[in-house]
Tab-separated table of C-alpha atoms in Angstrom:
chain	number	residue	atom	x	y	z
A	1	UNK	CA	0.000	0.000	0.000
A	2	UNK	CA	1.292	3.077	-0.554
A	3	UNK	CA	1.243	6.121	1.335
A	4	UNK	CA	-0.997	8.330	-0.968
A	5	UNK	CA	-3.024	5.349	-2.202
A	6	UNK	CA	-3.422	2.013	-3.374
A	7	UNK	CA	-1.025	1.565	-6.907
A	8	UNK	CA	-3.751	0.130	-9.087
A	9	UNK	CA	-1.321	0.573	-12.520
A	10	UNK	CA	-0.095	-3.534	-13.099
A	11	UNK	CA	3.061	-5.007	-14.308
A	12	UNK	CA	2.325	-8.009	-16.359
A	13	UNK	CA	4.922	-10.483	-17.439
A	14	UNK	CA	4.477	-12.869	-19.722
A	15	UNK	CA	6.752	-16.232	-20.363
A	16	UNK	CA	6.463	-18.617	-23.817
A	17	UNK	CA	8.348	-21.945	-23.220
A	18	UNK	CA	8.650	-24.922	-25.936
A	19	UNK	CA	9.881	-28.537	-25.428
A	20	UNK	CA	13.605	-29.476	-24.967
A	21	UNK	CA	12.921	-33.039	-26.426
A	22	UNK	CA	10.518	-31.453	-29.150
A	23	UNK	CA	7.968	-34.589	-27.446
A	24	UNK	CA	5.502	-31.861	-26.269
A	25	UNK	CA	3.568	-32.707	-23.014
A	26	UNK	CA	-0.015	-31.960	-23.656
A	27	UNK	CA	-0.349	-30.547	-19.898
A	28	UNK	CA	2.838	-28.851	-19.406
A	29	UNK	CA	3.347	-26.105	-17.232
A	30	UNK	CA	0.173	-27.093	-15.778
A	31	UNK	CA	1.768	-29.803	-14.132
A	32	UNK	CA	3.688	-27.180	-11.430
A	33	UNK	CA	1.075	-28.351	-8.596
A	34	UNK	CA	-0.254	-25.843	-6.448
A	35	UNK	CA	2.584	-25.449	-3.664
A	36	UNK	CA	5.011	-24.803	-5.864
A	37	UNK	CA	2.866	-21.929	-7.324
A	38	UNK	CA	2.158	-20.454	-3.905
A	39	UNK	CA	5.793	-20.568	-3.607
A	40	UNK	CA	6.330	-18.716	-6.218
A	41	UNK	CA	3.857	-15.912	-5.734
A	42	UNK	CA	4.978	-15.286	-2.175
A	43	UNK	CA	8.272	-14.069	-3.550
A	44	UNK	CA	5.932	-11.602	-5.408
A	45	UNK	CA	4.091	-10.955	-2.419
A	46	UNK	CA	0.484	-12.562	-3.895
A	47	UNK	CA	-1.441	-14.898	-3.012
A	48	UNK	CA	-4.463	-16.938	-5.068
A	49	UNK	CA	-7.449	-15.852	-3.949
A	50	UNK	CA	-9.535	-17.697	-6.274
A	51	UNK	CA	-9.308	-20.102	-9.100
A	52	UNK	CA	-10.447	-21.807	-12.390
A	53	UNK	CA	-9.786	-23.530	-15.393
A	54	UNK	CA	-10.698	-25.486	-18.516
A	55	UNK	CA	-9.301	-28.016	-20.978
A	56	UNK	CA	-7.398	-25.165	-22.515
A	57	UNK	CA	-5.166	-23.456	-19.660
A	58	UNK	CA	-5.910	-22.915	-15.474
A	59	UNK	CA	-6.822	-19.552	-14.462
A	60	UNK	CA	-6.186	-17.479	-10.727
A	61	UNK	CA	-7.349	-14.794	-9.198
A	62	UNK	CA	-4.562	-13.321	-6.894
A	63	UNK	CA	-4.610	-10.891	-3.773
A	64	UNK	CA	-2.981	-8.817	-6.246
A	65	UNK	CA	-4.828	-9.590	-10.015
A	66	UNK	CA	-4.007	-12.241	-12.240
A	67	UNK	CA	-2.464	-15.540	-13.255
A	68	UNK	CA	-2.767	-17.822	-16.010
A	69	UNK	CA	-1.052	-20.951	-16.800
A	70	UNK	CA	-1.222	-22.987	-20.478
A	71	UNK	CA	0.666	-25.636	-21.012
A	72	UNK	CA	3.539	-23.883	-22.362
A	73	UNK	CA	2.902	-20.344	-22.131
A	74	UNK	CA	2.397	-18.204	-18.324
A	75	UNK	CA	1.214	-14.578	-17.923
A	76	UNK	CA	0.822	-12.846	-15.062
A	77	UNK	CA	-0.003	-9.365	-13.733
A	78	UNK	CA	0.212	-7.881	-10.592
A	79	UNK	CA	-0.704	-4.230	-8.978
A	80	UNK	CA	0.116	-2.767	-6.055
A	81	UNK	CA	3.694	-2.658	-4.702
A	82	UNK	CA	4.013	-6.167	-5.375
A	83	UNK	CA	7.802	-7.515	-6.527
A	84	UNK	CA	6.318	-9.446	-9.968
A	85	UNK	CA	9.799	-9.577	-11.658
A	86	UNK	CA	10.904	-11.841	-8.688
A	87	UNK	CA	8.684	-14.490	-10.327
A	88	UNK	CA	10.606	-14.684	-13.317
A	89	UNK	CA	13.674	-17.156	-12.194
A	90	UNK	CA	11.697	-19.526	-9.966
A	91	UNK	CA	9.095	-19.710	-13.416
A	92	UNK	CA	12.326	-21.023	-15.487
A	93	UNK	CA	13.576	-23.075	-12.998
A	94	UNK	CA	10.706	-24.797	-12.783
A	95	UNK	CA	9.631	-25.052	-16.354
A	96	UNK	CA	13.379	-26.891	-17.150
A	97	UNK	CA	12.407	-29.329	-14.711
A	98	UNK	CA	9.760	-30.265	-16.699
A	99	UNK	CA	12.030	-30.093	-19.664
A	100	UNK	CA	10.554	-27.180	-20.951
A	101	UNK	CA	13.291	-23.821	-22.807
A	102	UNK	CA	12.237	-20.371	-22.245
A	103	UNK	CA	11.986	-18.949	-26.006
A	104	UNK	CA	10.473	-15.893	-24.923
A	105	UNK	CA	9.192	-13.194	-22.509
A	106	UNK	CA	7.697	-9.789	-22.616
A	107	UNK	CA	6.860	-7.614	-19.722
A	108	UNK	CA	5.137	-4.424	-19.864
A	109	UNK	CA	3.326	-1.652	-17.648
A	110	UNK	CA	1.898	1.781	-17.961
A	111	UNK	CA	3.025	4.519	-15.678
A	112	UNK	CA	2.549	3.953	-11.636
A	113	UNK	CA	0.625	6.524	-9.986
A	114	UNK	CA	2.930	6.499	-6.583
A	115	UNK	CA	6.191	5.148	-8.604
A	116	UNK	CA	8.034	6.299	-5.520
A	117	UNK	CA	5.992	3.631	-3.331
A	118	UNK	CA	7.375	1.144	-5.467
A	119	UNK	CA	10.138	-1.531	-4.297
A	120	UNK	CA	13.288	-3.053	-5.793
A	121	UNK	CA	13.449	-4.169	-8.606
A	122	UNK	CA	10.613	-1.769	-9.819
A	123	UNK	CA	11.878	1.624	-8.847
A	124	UNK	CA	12.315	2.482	-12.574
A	125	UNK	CA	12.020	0.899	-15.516
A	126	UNK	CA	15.836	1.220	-16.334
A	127	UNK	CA	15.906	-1.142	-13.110
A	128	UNK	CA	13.835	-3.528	-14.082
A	129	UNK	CA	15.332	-3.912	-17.918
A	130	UNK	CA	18.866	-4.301	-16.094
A	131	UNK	CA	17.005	-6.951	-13.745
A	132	UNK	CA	15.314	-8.769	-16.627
A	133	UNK	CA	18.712	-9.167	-18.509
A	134	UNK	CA	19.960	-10.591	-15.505
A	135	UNK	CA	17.733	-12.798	-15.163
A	136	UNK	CA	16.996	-14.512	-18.389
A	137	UNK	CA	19.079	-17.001	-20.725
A	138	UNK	CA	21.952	-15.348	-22.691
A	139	UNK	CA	20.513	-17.223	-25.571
A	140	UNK	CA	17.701	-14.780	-26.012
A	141	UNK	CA	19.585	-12.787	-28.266
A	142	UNK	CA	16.257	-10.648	-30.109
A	143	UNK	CA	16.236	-8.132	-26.937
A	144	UNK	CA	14.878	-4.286	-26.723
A	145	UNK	CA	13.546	-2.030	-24.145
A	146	UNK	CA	11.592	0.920	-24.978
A	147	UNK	CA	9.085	3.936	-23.031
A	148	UNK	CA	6.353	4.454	-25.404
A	149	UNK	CA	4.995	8.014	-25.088
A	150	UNK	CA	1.887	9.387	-25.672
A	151	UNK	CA	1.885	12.501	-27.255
A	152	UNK	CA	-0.715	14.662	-24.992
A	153	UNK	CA	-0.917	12.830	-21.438
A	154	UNK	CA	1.655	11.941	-19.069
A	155	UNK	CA	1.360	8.415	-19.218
A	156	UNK	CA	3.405	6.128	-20.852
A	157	UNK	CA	3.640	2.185	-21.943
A	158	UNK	CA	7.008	0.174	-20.524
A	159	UNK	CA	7.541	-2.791	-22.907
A	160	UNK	CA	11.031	-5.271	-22.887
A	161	UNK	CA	10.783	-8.278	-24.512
A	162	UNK	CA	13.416	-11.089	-25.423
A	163	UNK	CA	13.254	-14.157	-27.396
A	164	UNK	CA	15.061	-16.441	-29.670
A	165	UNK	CA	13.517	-15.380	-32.779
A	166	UNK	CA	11.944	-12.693	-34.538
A	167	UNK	CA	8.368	-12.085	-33.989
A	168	UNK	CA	6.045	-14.253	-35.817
A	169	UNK	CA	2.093	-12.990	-36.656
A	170	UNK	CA	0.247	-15.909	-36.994
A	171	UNK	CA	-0.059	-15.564	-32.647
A	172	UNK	CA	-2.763	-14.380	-31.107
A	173	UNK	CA	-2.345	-10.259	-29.827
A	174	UNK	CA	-2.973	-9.280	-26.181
A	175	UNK	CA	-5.098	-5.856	-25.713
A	176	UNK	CA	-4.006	-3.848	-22.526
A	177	UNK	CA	-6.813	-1.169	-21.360
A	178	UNK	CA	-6.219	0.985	-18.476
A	179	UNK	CA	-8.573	3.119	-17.367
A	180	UNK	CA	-8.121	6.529	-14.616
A	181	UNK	CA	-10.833	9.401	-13.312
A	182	UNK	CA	-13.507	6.572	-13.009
A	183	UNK	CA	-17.102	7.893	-12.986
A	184	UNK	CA	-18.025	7.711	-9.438
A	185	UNK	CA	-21.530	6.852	-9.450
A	186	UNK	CA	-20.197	3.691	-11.324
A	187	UNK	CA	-17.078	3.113	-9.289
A	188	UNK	CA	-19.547	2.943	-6.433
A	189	UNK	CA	-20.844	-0.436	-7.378
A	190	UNK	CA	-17.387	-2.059	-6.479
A	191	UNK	CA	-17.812	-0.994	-2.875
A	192	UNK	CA	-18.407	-3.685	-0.338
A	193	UNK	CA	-21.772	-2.765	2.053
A	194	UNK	CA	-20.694	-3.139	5.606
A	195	UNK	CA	-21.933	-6.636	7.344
A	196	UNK	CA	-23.458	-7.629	4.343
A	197	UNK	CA	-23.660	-10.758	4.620
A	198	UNK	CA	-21.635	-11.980	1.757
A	199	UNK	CA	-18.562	-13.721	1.222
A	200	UNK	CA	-15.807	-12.853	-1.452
A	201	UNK	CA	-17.352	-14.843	-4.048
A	202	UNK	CA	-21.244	-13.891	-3.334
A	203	UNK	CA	-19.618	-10.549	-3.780
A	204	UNK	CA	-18.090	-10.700	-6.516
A	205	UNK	CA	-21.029	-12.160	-8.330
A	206	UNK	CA	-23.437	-9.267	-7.527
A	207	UNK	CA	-21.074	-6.899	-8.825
A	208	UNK	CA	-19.933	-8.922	-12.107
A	209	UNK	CA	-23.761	-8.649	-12.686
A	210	UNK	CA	-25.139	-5.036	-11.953
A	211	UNK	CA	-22.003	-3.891	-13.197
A	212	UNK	CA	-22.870	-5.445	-16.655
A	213	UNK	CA	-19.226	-7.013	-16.420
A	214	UNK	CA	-20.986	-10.022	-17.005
A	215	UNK	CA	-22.244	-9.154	-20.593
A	216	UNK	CA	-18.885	-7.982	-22.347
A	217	UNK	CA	-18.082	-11.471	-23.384
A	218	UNK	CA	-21.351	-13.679	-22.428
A	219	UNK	CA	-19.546	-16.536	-23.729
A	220	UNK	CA	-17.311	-16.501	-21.031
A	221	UNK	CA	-17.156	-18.475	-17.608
A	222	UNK	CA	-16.522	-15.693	-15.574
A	223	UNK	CA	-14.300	-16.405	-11.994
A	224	UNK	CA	-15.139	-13.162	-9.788
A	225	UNK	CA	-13.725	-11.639	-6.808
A	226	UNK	CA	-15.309	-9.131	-4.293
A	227	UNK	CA	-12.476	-7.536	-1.783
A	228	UNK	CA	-13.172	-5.893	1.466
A	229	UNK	CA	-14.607	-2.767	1.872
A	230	UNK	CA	-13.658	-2.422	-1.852
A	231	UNK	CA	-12.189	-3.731	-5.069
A	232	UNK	CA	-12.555	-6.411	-7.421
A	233	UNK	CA	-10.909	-8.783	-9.786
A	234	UNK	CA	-12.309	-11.100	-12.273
A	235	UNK	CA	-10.512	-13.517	-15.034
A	236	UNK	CA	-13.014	-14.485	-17.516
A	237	UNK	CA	-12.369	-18.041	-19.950
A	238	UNK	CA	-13.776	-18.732	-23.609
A	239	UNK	CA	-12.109	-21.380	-24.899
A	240	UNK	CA	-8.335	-21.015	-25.419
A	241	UNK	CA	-9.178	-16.964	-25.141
A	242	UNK	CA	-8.947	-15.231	-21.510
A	243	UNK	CA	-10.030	-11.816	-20.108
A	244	UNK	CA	-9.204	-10.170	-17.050
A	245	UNK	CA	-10.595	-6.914	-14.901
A	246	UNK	CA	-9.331	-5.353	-11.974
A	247	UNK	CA	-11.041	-2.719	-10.089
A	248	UNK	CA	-9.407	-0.169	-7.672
A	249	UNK	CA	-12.637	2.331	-6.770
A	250	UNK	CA	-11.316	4.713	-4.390
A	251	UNK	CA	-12.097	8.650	-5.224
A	252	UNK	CA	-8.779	10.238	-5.894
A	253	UNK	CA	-6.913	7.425	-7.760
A	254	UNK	CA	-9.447	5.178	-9.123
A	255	UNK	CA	-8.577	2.824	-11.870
A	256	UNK	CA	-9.929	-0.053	-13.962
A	257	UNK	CA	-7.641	-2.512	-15.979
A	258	UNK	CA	-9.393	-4.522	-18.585
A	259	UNK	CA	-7.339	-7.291	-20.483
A	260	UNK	CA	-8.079	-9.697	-23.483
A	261	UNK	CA	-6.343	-12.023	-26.239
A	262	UNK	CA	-7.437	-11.860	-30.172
A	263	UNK	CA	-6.537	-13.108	-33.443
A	264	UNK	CA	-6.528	-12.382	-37.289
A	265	UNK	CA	-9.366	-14.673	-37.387
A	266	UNK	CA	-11.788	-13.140	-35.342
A	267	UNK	CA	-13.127	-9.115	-34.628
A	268	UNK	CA	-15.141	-9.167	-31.662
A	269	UNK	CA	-12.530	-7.605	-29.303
A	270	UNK	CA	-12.973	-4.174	-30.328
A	271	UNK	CA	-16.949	-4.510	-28.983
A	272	UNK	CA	-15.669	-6.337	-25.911
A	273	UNK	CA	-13.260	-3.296	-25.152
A	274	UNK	CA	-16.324	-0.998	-26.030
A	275	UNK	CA	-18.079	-2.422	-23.409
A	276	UNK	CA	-15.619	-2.888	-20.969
A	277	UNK	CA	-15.268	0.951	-20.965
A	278	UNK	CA	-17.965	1.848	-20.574
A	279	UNK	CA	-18.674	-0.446	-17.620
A	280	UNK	CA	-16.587	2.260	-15.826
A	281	UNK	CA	-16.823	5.826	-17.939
A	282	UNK	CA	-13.645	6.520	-17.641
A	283	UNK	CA	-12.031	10.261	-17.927
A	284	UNK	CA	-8.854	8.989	-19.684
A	285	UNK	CA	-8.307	5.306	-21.422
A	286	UNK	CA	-5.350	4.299	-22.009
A	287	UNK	CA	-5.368	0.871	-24.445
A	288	UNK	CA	-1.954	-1.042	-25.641
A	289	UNK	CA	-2.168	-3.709	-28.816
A	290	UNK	CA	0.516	-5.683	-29.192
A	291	UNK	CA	0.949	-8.394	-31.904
A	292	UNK	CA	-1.721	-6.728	-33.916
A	293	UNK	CA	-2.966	-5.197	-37.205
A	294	UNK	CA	-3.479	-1.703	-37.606
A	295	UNK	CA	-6.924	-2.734	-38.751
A	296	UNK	CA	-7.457	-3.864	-35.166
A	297	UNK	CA	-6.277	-0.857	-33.478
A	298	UNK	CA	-8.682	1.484	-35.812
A	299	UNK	CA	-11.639	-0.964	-34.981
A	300	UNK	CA	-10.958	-0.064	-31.000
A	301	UNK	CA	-10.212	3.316	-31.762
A	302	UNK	CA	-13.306	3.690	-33.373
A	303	UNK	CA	-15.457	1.550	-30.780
A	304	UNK	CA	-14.064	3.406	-27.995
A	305	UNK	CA	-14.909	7.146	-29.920
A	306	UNK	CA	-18.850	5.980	-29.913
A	307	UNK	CA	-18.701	6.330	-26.565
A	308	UNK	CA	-18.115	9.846	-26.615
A	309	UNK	CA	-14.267	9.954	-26.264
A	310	UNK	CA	-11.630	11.297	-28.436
A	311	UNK	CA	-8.308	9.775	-29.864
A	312	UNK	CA	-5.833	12.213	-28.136
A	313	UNK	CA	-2.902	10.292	-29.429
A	314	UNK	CA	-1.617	6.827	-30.953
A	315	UNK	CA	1.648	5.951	-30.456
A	316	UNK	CA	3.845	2.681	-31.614
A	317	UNK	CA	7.199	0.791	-31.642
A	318	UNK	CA	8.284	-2.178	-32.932
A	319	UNK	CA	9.983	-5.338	-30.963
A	320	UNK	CA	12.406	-8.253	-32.614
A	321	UNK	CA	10.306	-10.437	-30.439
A	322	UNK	CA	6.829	-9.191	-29.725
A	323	UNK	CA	5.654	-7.498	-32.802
A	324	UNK	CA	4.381	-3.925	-33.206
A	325	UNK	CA	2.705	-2.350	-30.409
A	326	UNK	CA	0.488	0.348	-30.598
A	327	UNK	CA	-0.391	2.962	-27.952
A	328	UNK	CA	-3.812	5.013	-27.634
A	329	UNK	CA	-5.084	7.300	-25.112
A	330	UNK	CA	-8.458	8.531	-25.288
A	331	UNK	CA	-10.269	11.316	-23.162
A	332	UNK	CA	-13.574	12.253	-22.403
A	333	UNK	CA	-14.581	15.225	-25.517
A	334	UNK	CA	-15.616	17.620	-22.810
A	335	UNK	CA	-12.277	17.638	-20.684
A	336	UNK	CA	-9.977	20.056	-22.015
C-alpha cells in the first residue's frame, strides 16, 4: 500500500516456453502443482485468492490480479507494490524441470501513480530492464527495451521483450486497457456494504452482474472476486481466449484494468473493449495492442470514440520479439 493510495497501474509479465525433447507434453506447465505456485507468488508478495480452469489453460485470481497458466505459455499481472519480476527465475527453474526452454518473454506496464511507493526491482524501468537481462538465458539474443509516449498525457507504456527469434504474426495479440478518473456513481458499485452478509465470491457475483461485467463477453465463464470494503478482480475463460478486470474504486486514484487475447481470425474484441469501458466511464483510457494489425487498433479506436471519447494520441514501436505495439489514449470530448 502506498502512502498516498493504493497503486492500481499492473506489471504483467508474460513467459512462452517450448519442449527441450521437441515430445511436447499436452499438460505442461500445468503440471507445477499448487505449492510450488504459492511458492512462487509469495516471492511476489500474492497470493491466489480464487481459481479456475478449462481443458485449454488454469486460471487465478490473486490478492494482487491475475495468473494464467497454459501448457507452455504463463502470464501474469500484478498491482500494487508487489515484486512481480521476482517471479521470473523460480518460473524457469521450474519449467526446465519439466524439460521445458524459455523462447520468450515480454513484460510491460503503464506509468505507476505512486512510482516512488514502489520496491526493488521496480523503482524504474531502467531497473527492471537491467534486472530482466539478468535474469533470463543469454541465448535470447532478439532483446529491446523501450518507453512508449503518448503525445498529450503523461502516461506512458514500458515494454522489454526477449526471445530467440523474430516475432512471428500468426499468434494471437494481447489488448491492454487501463482506465483513470472513473465515474463515481459507477465506481460505487465495487464498494463492499458493511456486514453484508456476503462472502468474497457472493460478492463478486453481484457486482460482475449489476455492473454489466458479465455481458462484455457472455460466452465466457466468468471467476469473480469481491475484496473488502472495496475492489474487485475477475478472469473471464472462452475457450483457449482469456479476459481479465481489476477494479481499484477509491475517489482520488481510481482505476480499472481490462485485459483480453485476439486473433486475425476473429473481430469481436474491439466490442468487448467498447463495453468494458464503458462499464466504468472513464475520464482517460489508455489501451496497448501488441501483436496486432493496424486494422485492429482502428476498430478499437473507433469503438471506444462511440462512446463519446476522443483519440488524443496513438503511439507505436516495434519489438524483434513481440511485434508492433500500438499505444492510444483517449479522453472524455468535454475535458480540455
Amino acid at each position: 500500500m502506498a502512502v498516498s493510495g493504493f497503486e492500481g497501474f499492473e506489471k504483467r509479465l508474460e513467459l512462452q516456453f517450448t519442449s527441450n525433447n521437441h515430445s511436447v507434453n499436452p499438460i505442461g506447465l500445468r503440471q507445477l502443482d499448487f505449492q510450488s505456485l504459492e511458492q512462487i507468488l509469495h516471492k511476489v508478495q500474492c497470493t491466489v485468492v480464487s481459481a479456475l480452469g478449462n481443458h485449454h489453460f488454469d486460471s487465478y485470481v490473486l490478492s494482487e490480479s491475475s495468473l494464467f497458466v497454459y501448457p507452455t505459455k504463463i502470464i501474469i499481472k500484478t498491482c500494487g507494490t508487489t515484486q512481480l519480476l521476482k517471479s521470473v527465475q523460480p518460473f524457469i527453474i521450474h519449467a526446465e524441470n519439466l524439460n521445458l526452454r524459455l523462447i520468450a518473454i515480454r513484460y510491460t506496464r503503464g506509468s505507476f501513480i505512486f512510482p516512488l511507493a514502489q520496491p526493488h526491482p521496480h523503482t524504474s524501468f531502467h531497473e527492471e530492464v537491467v534486472y530482466l537481462k539478468n535474469n533470463i538465458p543469454q541465448y535470447l539474443c532478439y532483446k529491446k527495451a523501450s518507453v512508449i509516449p503518448s503525445k498529450l498525457t503523461s502516461h506512458s507504456w514500458h515494454v522489454f521483450s526477449a526471445g530467440i527469434a523474430e516475432f512471428s504474426d500468426d499468434v494471437p495479440y494481447t489488448v491492454e486497457v487501463c482506465m483513470t478518473d472513473l465515474d463515481q456513481t459507477l465506481a460505487r458499485k465495487f464498494f463492499r456494504h458493511p456486514n453484508d452478509g456476503k462472502n468474497a465470491d457472493s460478492a463478486g457475483k453481484e457486482m460482475t452482474q449489476i455492473s454489466g461485467i458479465n455481458r462484455i463477453n457472455p460466452n465466457a465463464k466468468i471467476c469473480d472476486f469481491a475484496f473488502d470494503p472495496c475492489g474487485y478482480s475477475m478472469n473471464g475463460i472462452d475457450g483457449d481466449r482469456y479476459s481479465t478486470i481489476h477494479v481499484t474504486p477509491e475517489d482520488g486514484f481510481s482505476y480499472a484494468s481490462f485485459e483480453c487475447v485476439g486473433s486475425i481470425y476473429n473481430d469481436d474484441v474491439a466490442e468487448m473493449v467498447k463495453k468494458a469501458v464503458k462499464v466504468f466511464g472513464a475520464g482517460t483510457v489508455s489501451v496497448a495492442t501488441t501483436s496486432a494489425s493496424h486494422v485492429t487498433c482502428m476498430r478499437i479506436k473507433g469503438a471506444i470514440e462511440k462512446l463519446g471519447m476522443k483519440s488524443r494520441s496513438c503511439s507505436m514501436d516495434e519489438f524483434p520479439a513481440a511485434g508492433t505495439v500500438v499505444f492510444q489514449t483517449f479522453k472524455k470530448r468535454d475535458d480540455n
